[in-house]
mmCIF file of C-alpha atoms and ligand atoms in Angstrom:
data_model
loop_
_atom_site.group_PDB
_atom_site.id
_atom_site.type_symbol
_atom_site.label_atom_id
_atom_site.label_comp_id
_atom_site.label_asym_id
_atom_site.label_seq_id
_atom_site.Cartn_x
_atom_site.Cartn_y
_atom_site.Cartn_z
ATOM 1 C CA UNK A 1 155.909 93.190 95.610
ATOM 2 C CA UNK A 2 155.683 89.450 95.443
ATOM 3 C CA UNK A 3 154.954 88.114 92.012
ATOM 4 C CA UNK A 4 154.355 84.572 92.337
ATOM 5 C CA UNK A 5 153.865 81.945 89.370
ATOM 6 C CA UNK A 6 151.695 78.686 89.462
ATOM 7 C CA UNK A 7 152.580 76.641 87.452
ATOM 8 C CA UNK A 8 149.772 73.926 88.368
ATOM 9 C CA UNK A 9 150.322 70.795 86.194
ATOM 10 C CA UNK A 10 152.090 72.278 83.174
ATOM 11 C CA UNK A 11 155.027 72.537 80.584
ATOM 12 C CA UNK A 12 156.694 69.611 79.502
ATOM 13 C CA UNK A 13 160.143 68.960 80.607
ATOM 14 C CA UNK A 14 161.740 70.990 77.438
ATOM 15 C CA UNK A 15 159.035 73.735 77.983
ATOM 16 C CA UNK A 16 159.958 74.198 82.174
ATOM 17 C CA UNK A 17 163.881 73.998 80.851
ATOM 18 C CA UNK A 18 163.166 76.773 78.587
ATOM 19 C CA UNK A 19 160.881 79.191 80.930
ATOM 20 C CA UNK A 20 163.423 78.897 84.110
ATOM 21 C CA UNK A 21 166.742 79.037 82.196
ATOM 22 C CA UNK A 22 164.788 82.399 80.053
ATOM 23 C CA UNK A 23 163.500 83.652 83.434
ATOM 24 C CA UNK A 24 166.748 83.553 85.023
ATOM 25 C CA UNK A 25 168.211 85.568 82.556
ATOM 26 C CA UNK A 26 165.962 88.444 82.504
ATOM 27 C CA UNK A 27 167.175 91.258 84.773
ATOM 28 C CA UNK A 28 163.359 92.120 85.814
ATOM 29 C CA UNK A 29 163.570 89.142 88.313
ATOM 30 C CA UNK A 30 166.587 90.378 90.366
ATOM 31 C CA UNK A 31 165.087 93.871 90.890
ATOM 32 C CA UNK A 32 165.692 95.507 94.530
ATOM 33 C CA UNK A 33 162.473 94.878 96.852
ATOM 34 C CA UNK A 34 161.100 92.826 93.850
ATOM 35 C CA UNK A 35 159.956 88.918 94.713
ATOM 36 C CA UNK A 36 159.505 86.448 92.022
ATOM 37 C CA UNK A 37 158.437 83.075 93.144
ATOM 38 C CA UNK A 38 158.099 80.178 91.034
ATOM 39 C CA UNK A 39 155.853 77.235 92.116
ATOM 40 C CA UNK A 40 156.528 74.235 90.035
ATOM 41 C CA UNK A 41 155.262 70.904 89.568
ATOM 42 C CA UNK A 42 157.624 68.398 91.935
ATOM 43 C CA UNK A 43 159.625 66.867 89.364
ATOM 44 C CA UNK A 44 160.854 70.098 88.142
ATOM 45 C CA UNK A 45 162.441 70.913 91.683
ATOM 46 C CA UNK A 46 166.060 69.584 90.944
ATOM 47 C CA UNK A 47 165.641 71.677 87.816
ATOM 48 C CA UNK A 48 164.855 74.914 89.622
ATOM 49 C CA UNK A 49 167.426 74.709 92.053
ATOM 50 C CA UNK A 50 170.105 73.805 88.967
ATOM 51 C CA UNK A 51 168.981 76.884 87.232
ATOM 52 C CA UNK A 52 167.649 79.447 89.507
ATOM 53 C CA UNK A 53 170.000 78.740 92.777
ATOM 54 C CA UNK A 54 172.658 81.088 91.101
ATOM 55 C CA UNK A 55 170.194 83.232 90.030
ATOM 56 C CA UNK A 56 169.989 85.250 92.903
ATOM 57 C CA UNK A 57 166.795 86.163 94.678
ATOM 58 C CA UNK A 58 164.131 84.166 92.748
ATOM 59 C CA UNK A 59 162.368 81.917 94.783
ATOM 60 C CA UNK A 60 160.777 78.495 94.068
ATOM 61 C CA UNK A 61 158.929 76.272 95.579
ATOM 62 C CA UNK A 62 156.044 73.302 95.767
ATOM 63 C CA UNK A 63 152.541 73.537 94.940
ATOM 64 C CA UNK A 64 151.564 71.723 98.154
ATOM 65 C CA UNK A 65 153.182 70.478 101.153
ATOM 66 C CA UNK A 66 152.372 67.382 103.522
ATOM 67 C CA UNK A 67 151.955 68.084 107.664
ATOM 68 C CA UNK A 68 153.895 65.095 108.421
ATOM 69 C CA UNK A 69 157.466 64.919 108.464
ATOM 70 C CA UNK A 70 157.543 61.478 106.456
ATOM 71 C CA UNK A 71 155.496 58.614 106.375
ATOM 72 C CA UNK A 72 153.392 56.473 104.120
ATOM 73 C CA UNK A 73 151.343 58.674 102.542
ATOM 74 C CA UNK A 74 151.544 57.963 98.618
ATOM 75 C CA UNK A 75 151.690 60.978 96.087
ATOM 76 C CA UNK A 76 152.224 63.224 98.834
ATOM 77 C CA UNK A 77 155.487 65.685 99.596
ATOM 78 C CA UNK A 78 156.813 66.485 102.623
ATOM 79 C CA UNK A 79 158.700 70.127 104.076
ATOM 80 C CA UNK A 80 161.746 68.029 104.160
ATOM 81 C CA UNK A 81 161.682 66.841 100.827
ATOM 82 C CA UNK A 82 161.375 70.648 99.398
ATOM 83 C CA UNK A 83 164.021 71.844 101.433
ATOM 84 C CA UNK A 84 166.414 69.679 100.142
ATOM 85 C CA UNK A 85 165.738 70.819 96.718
ATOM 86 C CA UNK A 86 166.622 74.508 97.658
ATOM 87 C CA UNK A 87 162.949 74.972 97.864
ATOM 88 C CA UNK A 88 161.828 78.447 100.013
ATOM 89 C CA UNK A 89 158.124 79.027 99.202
ATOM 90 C CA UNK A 90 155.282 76.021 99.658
ATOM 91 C CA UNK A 91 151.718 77.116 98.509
ATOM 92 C CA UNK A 92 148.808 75.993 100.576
ATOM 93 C CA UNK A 93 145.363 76.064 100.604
ATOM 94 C CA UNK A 94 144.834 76.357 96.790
ATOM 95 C CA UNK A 95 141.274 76.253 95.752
ATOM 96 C CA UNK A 96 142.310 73.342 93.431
ATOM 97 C CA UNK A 97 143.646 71.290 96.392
ATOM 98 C CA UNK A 98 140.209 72.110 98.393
ATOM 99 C CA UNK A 99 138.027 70.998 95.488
ATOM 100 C CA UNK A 100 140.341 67.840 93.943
ATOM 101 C CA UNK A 101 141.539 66.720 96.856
ATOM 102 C CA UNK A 102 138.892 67.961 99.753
ATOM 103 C CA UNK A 103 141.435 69.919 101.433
ATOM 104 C CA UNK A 104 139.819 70.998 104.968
ATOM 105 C CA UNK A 105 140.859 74.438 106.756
ATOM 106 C CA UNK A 106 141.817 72.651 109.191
ATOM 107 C CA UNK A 107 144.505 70.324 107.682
ATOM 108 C CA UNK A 108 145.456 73.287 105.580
ATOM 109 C CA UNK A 109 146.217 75.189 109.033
ATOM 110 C CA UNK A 110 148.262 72.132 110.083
ATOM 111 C CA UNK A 111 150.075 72.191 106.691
ATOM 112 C CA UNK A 112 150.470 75.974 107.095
ATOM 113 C CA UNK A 113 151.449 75.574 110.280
ATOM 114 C CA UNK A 114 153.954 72.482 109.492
ATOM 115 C CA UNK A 115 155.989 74.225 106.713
ATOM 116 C CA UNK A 116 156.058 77.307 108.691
ATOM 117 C CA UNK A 117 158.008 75.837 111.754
ATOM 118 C CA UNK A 118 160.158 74.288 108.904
ATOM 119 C CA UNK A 119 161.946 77.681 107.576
ATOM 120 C CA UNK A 120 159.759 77.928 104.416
ATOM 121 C CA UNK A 121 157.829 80.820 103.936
ATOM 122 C CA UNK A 122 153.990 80.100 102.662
ATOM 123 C CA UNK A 123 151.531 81.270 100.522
ATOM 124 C CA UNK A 124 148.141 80.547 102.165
ATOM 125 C CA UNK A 125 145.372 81.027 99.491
ATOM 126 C CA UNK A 126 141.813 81.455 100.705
ATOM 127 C CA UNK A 127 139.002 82.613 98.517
ATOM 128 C CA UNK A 128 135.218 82.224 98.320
ATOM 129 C CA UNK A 129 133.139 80.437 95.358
ATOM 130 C CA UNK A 130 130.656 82.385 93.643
ATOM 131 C CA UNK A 131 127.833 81.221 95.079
ATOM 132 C CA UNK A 132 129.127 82.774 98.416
ATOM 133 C CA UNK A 133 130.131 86.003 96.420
ATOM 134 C CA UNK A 134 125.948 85.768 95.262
ATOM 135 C CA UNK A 135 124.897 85.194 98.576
ATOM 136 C CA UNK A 136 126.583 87.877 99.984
ATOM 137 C CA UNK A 137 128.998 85.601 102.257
ATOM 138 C CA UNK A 138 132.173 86.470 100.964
ATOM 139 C CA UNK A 139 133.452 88.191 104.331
ATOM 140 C CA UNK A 140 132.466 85.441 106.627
ATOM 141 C CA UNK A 141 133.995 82.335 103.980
ATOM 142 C CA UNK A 142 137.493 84.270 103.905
ATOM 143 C CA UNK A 143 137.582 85.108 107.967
ATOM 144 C CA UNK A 144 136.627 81.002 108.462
ATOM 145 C CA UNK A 145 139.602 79.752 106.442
ATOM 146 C CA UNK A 146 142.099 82.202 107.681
ATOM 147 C CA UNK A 147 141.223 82.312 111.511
ATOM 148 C CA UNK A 148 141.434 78.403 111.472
ATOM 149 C CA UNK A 149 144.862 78.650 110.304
ATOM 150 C CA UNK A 150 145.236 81.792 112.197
ATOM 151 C CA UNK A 151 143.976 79.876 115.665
ATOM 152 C CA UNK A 152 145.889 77.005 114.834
ATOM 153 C CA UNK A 153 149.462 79.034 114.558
ATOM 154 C CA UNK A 154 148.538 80.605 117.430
ATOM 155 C CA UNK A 155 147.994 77.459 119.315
ATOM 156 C CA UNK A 156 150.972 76.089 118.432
ATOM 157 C CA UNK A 157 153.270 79.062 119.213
ATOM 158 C CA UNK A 158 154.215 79.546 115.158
ATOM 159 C CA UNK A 159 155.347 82.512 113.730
ATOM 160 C CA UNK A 160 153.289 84.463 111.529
ATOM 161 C CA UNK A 161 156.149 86.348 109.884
ATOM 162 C CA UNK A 162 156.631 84.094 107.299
ATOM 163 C CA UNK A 163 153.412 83.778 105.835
ATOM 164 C CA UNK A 164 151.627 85.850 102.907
ATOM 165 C CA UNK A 165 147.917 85.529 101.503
ATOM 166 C CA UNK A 166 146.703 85.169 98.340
ATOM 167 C CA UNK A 167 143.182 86.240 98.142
ATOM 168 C CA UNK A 168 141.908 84.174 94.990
ATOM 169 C CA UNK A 169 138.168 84.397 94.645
ATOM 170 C CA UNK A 170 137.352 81.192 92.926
ATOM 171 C CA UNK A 171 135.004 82.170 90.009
ATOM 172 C CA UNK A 172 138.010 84.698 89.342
ATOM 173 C CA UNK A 173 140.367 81.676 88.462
ATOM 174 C CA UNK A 174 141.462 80.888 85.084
ATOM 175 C CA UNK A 175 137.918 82.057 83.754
ATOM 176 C CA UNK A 176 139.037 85.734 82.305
ATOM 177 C CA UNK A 177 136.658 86.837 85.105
ATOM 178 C CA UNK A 178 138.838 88.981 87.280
ATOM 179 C CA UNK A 179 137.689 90.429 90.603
ATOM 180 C CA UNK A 180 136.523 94.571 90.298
ATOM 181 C CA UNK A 181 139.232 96.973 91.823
ATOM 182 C CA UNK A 182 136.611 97.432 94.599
ATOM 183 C CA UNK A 183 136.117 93.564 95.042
ATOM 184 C CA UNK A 184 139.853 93.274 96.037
ATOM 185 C CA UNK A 185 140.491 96.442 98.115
ATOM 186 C CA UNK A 186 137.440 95.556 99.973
ATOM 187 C CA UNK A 187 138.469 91.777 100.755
ATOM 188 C CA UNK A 188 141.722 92.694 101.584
ATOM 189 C CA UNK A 189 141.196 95.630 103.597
ATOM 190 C CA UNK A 190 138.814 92.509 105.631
ATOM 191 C CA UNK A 191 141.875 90.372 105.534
ATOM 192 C CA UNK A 192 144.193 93.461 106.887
ATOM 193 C CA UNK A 193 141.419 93.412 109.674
ATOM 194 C CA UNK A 194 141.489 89.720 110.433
ATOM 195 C CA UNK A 195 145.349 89.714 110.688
ATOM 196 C CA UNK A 196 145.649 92.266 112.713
ATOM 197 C CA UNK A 197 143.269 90.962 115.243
ATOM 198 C CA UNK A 198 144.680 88.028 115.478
ATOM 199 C CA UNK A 199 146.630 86.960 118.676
ATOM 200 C CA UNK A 200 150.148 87.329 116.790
ATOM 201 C CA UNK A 201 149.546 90.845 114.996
ATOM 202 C CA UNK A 202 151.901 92.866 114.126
ATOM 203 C CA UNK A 203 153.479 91.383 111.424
ATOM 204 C CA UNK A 204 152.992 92.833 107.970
ATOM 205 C CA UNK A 205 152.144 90.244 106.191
ATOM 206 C CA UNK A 206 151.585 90.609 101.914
ATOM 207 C CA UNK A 207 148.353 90.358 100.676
ATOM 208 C CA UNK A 208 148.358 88.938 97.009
ATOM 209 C CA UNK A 209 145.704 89.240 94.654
ATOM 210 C CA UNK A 210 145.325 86.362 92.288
ATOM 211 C CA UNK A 211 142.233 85.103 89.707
ATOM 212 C CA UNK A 212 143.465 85.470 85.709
ATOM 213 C CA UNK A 213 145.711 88.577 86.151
ATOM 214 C CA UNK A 214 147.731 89.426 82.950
ATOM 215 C CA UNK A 215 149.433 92.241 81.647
ATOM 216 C CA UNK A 216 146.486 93.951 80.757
ATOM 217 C CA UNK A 217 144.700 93.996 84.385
ATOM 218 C CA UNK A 218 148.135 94.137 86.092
ATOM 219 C CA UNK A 219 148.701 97.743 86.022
ATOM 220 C CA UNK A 220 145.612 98.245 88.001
ATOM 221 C CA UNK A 221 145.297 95.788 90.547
ATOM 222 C CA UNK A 222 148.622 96.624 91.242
ATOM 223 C CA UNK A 223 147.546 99.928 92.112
ATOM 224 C CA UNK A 224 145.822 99.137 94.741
ATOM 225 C CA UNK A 225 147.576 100.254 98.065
ATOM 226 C CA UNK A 226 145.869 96.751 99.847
ATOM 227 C CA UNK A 227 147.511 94.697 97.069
ATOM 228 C CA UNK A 228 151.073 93.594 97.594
ATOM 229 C CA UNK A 229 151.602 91.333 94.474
ATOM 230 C CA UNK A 230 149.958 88.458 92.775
ATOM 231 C CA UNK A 231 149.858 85.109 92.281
ATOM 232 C CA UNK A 232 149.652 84.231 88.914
ATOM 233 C CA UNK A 233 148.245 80.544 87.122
ATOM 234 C CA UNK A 234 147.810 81.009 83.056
ATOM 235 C CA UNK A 235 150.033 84.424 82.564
ATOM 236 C CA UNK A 236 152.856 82.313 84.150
ATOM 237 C CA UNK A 237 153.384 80.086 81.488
ATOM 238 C CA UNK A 238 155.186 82.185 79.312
ATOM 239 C CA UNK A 239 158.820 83.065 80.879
ATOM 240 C CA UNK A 240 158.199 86.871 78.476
ATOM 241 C CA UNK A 241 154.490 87.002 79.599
ATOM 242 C CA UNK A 242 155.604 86.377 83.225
ATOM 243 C CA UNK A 243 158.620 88.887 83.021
ATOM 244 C CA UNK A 244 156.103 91.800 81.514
ATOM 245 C CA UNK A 245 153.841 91.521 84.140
ATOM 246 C CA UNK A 246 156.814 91.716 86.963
ATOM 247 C CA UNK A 247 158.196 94.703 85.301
ATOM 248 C CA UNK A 248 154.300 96.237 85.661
ATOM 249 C CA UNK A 249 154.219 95.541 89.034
ATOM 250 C CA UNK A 250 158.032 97.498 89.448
ATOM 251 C CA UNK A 251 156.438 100.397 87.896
ATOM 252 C CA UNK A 252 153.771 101.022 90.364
HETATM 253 C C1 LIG B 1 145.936 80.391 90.271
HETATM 254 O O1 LIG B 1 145.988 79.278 89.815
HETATM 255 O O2 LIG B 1 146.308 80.583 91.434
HETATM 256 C C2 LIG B 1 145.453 81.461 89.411
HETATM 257 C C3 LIG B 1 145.252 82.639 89.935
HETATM 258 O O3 LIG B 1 145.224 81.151 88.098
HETATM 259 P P1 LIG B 1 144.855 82.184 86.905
HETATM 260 O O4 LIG B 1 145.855 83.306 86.989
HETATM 261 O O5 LIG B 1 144.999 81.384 85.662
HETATM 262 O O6 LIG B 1 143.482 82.657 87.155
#
């Protein structure tokens, strides 16, 4: 499973310190066929790299990354730029990005698509606000983000292999108001469905579930056959909180 931490715009400097050096210490990180991911806030790449690069097989990686290679483009961060920070993992697509900085599917597939052909491997969140979950649209929001990006890859000969999913239904994140059991298996059994038709199936690529999981909801999602880890925003935080909800998702 692939437990993945976002961070967003948090911890201090002393608090980030504290949470990677903790986290790199604690043996539930380095597990066999466990994943944890850490996505932290740019100025805290040198950090990770310091502390988690002889750590072993916990990842890290931006919160966003630019389709350009370089340029002027002000605030932004390119593939490049992560990469030379030991960086492995970008997350794209975030429903924060879509709704603070009117991310479109289609410059999140040329993002996906950019950092892809780069070496790192993505996170591509898609999700649906509640007013598509009321109006019954759910299906048909999630297939239009991910067969833009899907289309796009194909188009541009990328490889799939590298990428995972988070499925994060909106009103499910940081509200307390996690999805039902059925809510997830049923979305991603529809995003099993529109990977595998696309032109590149065949790849098996994860299918996270994230929208305020903790260590009290972990044990179930994560028994969900369709769910292949989460991505995580407020239970993060906390390098013990983070660590009890990895060793939940080992004990599936
Ligand atoms: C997120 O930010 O991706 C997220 C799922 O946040 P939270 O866990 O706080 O709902």
């Amino acid at each position: 499973m692939i437990i993945a931490a976002n961070w967003k715009m948090n911890l201090s400097r002393e608090q980030a310190l504290h949470h990677l050096t903790r986290s790199s210490q604690l043996d539930i990180h380095h597990a066999p066929g466990h994943q944890s991911v850490f996505f932290v806030p740019a100025c805290y790449f040198g950090m990770a790299e310091e502390i988690l690069s002889s750590a072993g097989a916990i990842g890290w990686g931006g919160q966003d990354c630019h389709q350009d290679e370089a340029g002027a483009f002000t605030g932004d961060i390119s593939a490049d730029m992560l990469l030379g920070f030991g960086c492995g993992w970008a997350l794209i697509g975030h429903s924060e990005r879509r709704q603070y900085h009117f991310e479109t599917d289609r410059q999140i597939a040329h993002k996906t698509a950019h950092a892809l052909k780069k070496g790192l491997r993505v996170v591509l969140c898609v999700g649906e606000s509640l007013a598509d979950r009321q109006a019954g649209n759910n299906d048909a929001v999630i297939s239009g983000q991910l067969d833009t990006v899907l289309v796009y890859l194909a188009e541009q000969s990328v490889s799939t292999a590298n990428l995972v999913i988070a499925y994060e239904p909106v009103w499910a994140i940081g509200t307390g108001n996690v999805a039902s059991l059925a809510q997830i298996d049923d979305m991603h059994g529809h995003i099993r469905d529109v990977l595998d038709s696309a032109a590149q199936a065949g790849t098996d690529n994860p299918i996270l579930y994230g929208g305020s999981v903790n260590e009290t909801n972990g044990a179930e999602i994560f028994s969900l056959g369709s769910v292949g880890g989460a991505l995580v925003g407020g239970a993060s935080l906390d390098a013990e909180k983070f660590a009890s909800l990895c060793t939940i998702s080992q004990q599936k």
